[in-house]
Short mmCIF file of C-alpha atoms in Angstrom, two decimals:
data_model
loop_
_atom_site.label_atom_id
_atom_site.label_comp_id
_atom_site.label_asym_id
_atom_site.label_seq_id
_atom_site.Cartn_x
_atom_site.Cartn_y
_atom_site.Cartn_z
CA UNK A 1 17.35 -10.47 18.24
CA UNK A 2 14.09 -11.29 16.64
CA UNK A 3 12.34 -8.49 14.73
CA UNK A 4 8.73 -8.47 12.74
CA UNK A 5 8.89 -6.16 9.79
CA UNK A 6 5.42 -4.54 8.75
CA UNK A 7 4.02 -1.21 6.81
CA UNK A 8 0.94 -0.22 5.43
CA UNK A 9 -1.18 -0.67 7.84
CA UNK A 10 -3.63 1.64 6.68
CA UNK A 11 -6.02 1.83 9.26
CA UNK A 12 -9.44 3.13 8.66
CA UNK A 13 -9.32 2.21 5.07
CA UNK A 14 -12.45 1.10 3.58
CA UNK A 15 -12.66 -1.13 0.21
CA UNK A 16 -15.51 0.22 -2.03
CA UNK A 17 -18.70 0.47 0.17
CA UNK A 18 -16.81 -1.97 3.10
CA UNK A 19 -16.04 -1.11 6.36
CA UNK A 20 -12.12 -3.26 7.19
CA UNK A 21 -11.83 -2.54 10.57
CA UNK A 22 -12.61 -5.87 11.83
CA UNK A 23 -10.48 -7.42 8.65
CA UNK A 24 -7.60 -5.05 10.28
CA UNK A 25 -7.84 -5.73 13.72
CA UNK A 26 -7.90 -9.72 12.53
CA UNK A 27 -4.49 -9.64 10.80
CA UNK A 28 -3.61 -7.28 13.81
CA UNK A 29 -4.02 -10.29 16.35
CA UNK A 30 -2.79 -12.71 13.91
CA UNK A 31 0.83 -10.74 13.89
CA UNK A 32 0.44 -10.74 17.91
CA UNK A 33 0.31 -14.26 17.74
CA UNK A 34 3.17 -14.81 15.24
CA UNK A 35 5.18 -12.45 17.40
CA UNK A 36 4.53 -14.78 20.69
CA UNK A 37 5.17 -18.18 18.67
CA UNK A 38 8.40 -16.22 17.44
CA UNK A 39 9.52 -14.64 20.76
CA UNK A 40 9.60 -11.46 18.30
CA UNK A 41 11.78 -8.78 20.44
CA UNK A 42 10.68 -6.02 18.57
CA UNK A 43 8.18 -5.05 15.17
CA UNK A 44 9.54 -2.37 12.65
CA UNK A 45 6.42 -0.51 11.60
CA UNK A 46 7.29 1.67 8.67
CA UNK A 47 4.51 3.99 7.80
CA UNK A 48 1.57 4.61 6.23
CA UNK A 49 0.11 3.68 10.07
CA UNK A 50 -3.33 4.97 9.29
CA UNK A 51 -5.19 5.48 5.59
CA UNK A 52 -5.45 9.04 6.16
CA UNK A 53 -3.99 12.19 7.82
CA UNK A 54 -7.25 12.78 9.90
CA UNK A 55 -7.77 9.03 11.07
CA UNK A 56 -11.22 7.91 12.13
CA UNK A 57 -11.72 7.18 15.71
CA UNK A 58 -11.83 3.37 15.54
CA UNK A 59 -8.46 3.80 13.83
CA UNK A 60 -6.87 5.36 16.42
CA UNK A 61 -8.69 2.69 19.15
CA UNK A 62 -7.14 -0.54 16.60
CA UNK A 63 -3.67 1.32 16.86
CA UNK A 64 -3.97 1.72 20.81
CA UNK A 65 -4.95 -1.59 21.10
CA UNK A 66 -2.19 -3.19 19.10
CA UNK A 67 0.81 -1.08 20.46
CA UNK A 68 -0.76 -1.78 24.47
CA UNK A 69 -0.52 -5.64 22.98
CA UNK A 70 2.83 -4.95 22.00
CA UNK A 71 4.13 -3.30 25.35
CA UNK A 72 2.56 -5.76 27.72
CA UNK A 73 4.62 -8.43 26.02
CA UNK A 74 7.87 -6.08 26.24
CA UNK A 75 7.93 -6.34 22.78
CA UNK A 76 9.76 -2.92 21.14
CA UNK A 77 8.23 -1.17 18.46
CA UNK A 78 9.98 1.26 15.88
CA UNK A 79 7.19 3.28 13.88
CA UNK A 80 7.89 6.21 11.23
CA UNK A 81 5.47 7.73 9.48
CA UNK A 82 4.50 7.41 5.98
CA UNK A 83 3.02 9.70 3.09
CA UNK A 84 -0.57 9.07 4.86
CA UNK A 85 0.10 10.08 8.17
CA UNK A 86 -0.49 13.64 9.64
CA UNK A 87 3.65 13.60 10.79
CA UNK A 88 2.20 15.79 14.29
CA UNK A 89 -0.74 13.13 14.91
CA UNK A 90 1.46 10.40 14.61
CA UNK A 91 4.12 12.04 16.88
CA UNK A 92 1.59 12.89 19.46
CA UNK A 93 2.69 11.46 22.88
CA UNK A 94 5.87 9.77 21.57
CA UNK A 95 7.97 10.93 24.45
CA UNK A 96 5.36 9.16 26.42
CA UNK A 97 5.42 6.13 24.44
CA UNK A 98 9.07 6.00 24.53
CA UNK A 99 8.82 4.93 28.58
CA UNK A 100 7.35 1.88 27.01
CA UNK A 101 9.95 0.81 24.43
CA UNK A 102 7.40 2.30 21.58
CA UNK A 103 9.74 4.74 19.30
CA UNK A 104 7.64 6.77 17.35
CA UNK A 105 9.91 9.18 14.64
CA UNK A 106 7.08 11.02 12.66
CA UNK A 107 8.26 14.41 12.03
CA UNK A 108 12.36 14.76 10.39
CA UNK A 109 13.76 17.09 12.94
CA UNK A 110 17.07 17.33 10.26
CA UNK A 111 18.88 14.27 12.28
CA UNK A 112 18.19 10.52 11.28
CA UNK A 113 17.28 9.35 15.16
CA UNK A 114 18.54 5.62 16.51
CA UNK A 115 18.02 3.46 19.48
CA UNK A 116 20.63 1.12 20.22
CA UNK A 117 20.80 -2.35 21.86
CA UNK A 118 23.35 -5.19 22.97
CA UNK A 119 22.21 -8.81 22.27
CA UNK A 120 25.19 -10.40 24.02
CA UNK A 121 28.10 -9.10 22.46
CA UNK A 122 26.33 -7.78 18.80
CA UNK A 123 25.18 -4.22 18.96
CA UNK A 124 22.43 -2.90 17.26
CA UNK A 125 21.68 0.21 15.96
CA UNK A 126 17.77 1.23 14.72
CA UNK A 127 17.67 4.04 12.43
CA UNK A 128 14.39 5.58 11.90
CA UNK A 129 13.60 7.61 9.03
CA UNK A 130 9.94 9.42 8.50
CA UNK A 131 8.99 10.05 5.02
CA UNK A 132 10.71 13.54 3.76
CA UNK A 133 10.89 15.34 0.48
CA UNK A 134 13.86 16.94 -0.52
CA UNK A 135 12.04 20.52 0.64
CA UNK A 136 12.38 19.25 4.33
CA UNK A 137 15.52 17.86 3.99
CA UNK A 138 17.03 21.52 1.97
CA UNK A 139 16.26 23.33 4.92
CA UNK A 140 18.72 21.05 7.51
CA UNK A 141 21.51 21.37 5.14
CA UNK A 142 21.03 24.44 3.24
CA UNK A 143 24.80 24.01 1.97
CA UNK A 144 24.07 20.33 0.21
CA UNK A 145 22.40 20.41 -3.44
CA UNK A 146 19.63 18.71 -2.84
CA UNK A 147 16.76 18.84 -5.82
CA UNK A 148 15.26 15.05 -5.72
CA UNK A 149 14.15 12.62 -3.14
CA UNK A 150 17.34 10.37 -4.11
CA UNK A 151 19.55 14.16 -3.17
CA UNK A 152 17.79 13.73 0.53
CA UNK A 153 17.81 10.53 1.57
CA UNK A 154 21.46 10.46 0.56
CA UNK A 155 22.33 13.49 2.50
CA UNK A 156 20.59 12.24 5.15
CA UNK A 157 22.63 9.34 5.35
CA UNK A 158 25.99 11.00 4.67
CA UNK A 159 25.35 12.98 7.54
CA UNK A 160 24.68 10.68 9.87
CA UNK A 161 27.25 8.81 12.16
CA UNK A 162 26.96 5.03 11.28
CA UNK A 163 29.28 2.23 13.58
CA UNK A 164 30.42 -1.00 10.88
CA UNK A 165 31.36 -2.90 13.79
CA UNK A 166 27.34 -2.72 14.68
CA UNK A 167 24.34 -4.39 13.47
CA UNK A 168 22.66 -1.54 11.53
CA UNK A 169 18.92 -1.37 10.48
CA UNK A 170 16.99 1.01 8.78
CA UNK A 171 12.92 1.68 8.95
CA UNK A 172 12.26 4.35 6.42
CA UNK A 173 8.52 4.99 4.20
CA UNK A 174 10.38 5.88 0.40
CA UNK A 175 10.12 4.81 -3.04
CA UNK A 176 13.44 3.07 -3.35
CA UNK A 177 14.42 1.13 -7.09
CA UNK A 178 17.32 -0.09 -8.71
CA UNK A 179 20.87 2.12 -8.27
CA UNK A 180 22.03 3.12 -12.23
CA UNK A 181 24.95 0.84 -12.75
CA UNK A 182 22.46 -2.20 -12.53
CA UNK A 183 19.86 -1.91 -14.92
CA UNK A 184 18.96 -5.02 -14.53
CA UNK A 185 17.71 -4.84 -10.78
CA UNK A 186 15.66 -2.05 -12.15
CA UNK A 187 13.69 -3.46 -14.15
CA UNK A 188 13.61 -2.06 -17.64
CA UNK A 189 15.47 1.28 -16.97
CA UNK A 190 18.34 2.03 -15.45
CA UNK A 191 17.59 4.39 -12.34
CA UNK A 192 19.87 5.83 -10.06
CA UNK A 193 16.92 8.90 -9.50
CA UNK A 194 14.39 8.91 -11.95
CA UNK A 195 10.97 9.08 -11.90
CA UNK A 196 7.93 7.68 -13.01
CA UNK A 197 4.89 9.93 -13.75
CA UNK A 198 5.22 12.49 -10.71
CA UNK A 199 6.75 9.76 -8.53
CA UNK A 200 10.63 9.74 -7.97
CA UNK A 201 12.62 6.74 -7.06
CA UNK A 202 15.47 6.57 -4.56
CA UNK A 203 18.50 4.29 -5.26
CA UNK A 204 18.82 1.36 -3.29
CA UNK A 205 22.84 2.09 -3.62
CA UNK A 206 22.58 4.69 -0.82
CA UNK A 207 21.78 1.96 1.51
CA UNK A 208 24.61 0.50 1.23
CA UNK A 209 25.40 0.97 5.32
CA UNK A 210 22.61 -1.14 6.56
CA UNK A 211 22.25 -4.83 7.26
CA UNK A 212 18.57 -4.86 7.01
CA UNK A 213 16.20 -1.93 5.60
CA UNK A 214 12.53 -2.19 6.32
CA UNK A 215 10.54 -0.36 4.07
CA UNK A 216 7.05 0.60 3.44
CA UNK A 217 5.25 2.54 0.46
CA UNK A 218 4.55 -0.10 -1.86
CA UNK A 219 1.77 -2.58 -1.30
CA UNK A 220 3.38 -6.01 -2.99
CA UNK A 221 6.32 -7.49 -0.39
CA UNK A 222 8.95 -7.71 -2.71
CA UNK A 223 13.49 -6.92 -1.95
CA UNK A 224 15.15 -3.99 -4.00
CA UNK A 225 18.33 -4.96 -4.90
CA UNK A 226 19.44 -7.22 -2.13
CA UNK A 227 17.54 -9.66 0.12
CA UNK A 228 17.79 -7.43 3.13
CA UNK A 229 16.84 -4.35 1.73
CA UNK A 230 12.69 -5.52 1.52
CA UNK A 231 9.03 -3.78 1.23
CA UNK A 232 6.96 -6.25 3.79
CA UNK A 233 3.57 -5.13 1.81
CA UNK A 234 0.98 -4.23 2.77
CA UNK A 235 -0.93 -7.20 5.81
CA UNK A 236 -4.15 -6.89 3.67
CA UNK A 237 -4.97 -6.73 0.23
CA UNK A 238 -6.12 -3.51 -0.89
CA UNK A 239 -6.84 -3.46 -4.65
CA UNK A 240 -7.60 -5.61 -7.15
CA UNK A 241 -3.90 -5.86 -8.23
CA UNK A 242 -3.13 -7.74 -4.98
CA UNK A 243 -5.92 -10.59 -5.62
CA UNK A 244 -3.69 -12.99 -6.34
CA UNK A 245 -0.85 -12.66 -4.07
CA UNK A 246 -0.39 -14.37 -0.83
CA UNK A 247 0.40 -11.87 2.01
CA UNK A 248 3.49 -12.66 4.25
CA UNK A 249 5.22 -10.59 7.24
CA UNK A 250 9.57 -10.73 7.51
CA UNK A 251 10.25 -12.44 10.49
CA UNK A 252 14.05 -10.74 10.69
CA UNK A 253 16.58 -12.47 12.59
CA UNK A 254 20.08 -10.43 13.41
CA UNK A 255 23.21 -11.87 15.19
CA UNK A 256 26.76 -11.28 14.91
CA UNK A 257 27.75 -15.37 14.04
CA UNK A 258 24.82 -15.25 11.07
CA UNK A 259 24.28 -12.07 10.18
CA UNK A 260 20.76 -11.11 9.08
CA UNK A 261 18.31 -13.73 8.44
CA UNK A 262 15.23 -13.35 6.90
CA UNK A 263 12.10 -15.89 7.04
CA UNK A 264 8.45 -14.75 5.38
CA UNK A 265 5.44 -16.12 7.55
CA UNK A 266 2.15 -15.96 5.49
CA UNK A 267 -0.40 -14.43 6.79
CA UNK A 268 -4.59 -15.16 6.58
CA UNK A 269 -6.81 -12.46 6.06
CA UNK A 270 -10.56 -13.27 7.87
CA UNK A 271 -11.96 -12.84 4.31
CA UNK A 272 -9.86 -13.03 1.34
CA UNK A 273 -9.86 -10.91 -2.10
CA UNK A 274 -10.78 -13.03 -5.17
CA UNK A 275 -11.27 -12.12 -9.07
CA UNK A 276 -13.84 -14.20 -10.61
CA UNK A 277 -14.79 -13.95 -14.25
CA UNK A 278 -17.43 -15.84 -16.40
CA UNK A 279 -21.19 -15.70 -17.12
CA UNK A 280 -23.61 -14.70 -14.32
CA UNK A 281 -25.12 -17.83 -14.66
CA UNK A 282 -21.87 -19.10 -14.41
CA UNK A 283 -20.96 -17.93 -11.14
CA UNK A 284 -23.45 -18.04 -9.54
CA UNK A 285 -23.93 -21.81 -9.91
CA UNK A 286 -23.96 -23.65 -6.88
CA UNK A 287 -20.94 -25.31 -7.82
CA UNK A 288 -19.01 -22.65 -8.28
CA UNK A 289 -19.18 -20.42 -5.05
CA UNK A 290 -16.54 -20.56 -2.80
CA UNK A 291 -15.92 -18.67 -0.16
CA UNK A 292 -18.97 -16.75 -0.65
CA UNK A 293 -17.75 -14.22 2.13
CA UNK A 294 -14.97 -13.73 0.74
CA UNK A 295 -14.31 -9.62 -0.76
CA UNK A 296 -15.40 -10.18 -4.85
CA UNK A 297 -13.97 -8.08 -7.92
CA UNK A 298 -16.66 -9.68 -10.49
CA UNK A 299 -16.03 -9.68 -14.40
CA UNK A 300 -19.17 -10.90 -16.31
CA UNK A 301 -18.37 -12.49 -19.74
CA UNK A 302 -22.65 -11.65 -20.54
CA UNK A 303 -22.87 -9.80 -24.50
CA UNK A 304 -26.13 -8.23 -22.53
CA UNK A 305 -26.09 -5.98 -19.86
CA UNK A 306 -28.03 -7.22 -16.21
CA UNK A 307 -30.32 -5.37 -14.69
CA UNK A 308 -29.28 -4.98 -11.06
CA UNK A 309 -26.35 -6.98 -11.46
CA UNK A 310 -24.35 -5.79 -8.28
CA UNK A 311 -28.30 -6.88 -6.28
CA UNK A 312 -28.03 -10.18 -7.48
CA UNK A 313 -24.81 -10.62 -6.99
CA UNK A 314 -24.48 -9.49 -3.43
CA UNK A 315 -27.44 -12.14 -2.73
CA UNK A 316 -24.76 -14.91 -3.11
CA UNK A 317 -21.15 -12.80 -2.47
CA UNK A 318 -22.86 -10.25 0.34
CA UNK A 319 -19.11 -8.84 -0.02
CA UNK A 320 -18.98 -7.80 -3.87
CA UNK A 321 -17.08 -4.81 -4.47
CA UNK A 322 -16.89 -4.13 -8.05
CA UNK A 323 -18.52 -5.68 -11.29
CA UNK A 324 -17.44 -5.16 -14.62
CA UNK A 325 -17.59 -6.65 -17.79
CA UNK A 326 -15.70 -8.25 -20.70
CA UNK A 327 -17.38 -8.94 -24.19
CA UNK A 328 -17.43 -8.03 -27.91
CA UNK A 329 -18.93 -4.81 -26.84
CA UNK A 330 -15.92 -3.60 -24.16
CA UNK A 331 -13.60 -5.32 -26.44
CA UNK A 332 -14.55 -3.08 -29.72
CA UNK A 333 -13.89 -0.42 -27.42
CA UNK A 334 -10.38 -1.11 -26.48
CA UNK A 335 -9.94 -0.86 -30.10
CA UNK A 336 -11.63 2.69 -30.63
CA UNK A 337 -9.52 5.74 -31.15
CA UNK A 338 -10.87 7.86 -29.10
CA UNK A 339 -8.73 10.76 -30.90
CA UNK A 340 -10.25 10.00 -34.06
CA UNK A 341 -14.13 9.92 -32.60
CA UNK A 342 -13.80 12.84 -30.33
CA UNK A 343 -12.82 15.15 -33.94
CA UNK A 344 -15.68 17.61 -34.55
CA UNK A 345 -18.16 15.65 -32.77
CA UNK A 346 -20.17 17.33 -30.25
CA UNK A 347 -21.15 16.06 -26.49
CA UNK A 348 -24.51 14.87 -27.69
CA UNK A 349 -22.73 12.73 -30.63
CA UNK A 350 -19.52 11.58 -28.39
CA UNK A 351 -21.60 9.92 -25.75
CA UNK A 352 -24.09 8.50 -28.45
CA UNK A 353 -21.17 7.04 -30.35
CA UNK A 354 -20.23 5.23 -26.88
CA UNK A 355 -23.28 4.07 -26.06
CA UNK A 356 -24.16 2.63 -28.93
CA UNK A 357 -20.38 0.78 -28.50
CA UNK A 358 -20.86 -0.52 -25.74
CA UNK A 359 -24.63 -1.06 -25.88
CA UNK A 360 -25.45 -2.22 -29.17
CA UNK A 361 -28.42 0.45 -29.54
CA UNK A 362 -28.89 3.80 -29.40
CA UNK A 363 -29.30 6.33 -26.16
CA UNK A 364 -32.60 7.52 -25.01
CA UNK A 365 -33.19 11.16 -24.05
CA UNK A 366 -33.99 10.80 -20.37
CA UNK A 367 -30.29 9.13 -20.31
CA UNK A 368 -28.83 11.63 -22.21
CA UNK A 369 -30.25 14.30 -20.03
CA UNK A 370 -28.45 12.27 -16.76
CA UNK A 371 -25.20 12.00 -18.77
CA UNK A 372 -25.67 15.84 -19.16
CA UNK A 373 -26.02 16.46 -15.76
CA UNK A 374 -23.24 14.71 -14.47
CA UNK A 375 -20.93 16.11 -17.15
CA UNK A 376 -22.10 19.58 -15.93
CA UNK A 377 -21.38 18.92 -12.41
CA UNK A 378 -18.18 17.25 -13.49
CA UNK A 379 -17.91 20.87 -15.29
CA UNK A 380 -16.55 18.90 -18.70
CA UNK A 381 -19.58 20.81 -20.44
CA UNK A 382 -21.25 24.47 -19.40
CA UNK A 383 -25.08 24.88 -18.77
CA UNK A 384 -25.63 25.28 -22.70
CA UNK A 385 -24.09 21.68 -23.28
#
């Protein structure tokens, strides 16, 4: 059996001021068309379906339309929810769905749910795994310690009936790193679960069970661990981070004789992400613009501040998102310590101090009194700042 791995969809996101809907339903229809040249028998969708847990109304319609797409071509889909996703929302009308070979598993119920499948004489088992916190999890097995995300997903697991002699695969929405004997898969710390900031990290060891795990939560494809244990990424690029990465989907391919195979098909998004840097006049020479419709994270290499920079921009690259810039002035600040400058200084003198950093002169009152304001509203200073 054929499978298409995706997550992240996102839907309804927008990128600065943009609107992606029509970006989204483009990649949409592209994946429809890799799944007919592919004879895909089902896609693993794993969460993070929409950008938020209230989605829009055209974000619902794009989802409609690509799971009706999906059924008329018999094509199964296996969706779980991600950290995005209103669980109920997504759940809504997935007995329904079911009829038409779309498994939804949005809200953890305290068992890890599975449709199973023959492909001649292989059978295969789909696990489907929403995205849970170890609160959830506690209260299905009030017996088992569980205190971290790693605690859950491992109970979850251990408590679940899995057959060797089956293909197993897993579509779960988690943060899953390197297992602690193997520092080296982890990067530059050894994790078994640790965490990073406020975010905790699950193991990859505890997935030990399954031939193929499709995951979603992080936006860069990328394996954990092993080949078959894989983030697909997000279809579209969604921060600058991504600009320079090409997008591809997992084209998974299961069978008893070879056991899991995996191919990555690139993708083309109907207007691509793109960090420029240099001059104004520099980009904006006729030589230089490419793509001009094409989303634009700017970096102008000017000592001067432009007037209206984003205006003029956008009169070439209608599709600029963000402009920044990177000179002497931005550089000096890098270097500032801001500990040392904020010591005994008052509002007033902080924000003159920057100013004239990053400006080269000094601030007039009518922008001070705008910097007041917001800082009020921002409530960093009272009405007597």
């Amino acid at each position: 059996m054929k499978f298409l791995h995706i997550g992240d969809l996102h839907l309804g996101k927008t990128l600065g001021d943009f609107d992606l809907a029509e970006d989204q339903k483009y990649i949409l229809d592209q994946i429809l068309c890799i799944a007919d040249k592919e004879s895909a028998d089902g896609v693993l969708i794993a969460g993070d379906v929409y950008d938020k847990s209230v989605p829009s109304e055209a974000a619902t319609k794009l989802l409609d339309h690509f799971l009706i797409e999906l059924a008329k071509r018999e094509i199964k889909v296996f969706m779980v929810s991600g950290n995005h996703d209103s669980d109920h929302r997504l759940n809504y009308g997935s007995t329904l769905f079911a009829a038409n070979q779309v498994f939804i598993s949005a809200v953890f119920d305290g068992t890890l749910h599975k449709q199973s499948f023959c492909c001649g004489d292989t059978g295969i088992d789909i696990y489907m795994l929403p995205f849970v916190k170890a609160s959830q999890v506690r209260r299905y097995f009030p017996e088992e310690d569980i205190e971290s995300y790693d605690d859950a997903v491992r109970t979850i697991i251990r408590n679940t009936p899995i057959n060797p002699k089956n293909k197993n695969i897993l579509v779960a929405h988690q943060f899953v790193s390197g297992r602690g004997e193997d520092p080296a898969l982890a990067g530059s710390e050894s994790i078994g679960t640790q965490s990073v900031g406020m975010v905790e990290k699950i193991g990859y060891g505890c997935f030990d069970d399954f031939d193929y795990v499709a995951l979603g939560h992080i936006h860069s494809a990328q394996r954990v661990g092993r080949d078959e244990i894989r983030y697909a990424g997000s279809p579209l690029k969604y921060s600058l981070s991504e600009a320079d990465r090409e997008k591809s989907i997992p084209l998974i391919t299961v069978s008893r004789e070879e056991g899991v195979k995996i191919e990555l098909v690139p993708l083309k998004p109907m207007r691509d992400m793109r960090h420029i840097k240099g001059t104004l006049k520099e980009l904006l020479h006729k030589q230089n613009v490419k793509a001009p419709e094409d989303f634009i994270y700017a970096t102008l290499t000017d000592e001067d501040i432009i007037n209206d920079a984003m205006g003029i921009f956008q009169q070439v690259y209608p599709n600029t998102v963000r402009i920044d810039y990177d000179n002497s002035h931005t550089r000096e600040i890098e270097q500032v310590d801001i500990s040392r400058i904020a010591e005994n200084k008052s509002f007033a003198e902080l924000i003159g101090d920057f100013y004239r950093l990053m400006y080269g002169c000094e601030i007039t009152e009518e922008e001070m009194d705008v910097m007041r304001m917001a800082a009020r509203e921002a409530g960093v200073i009272n009405e007597a700042g």
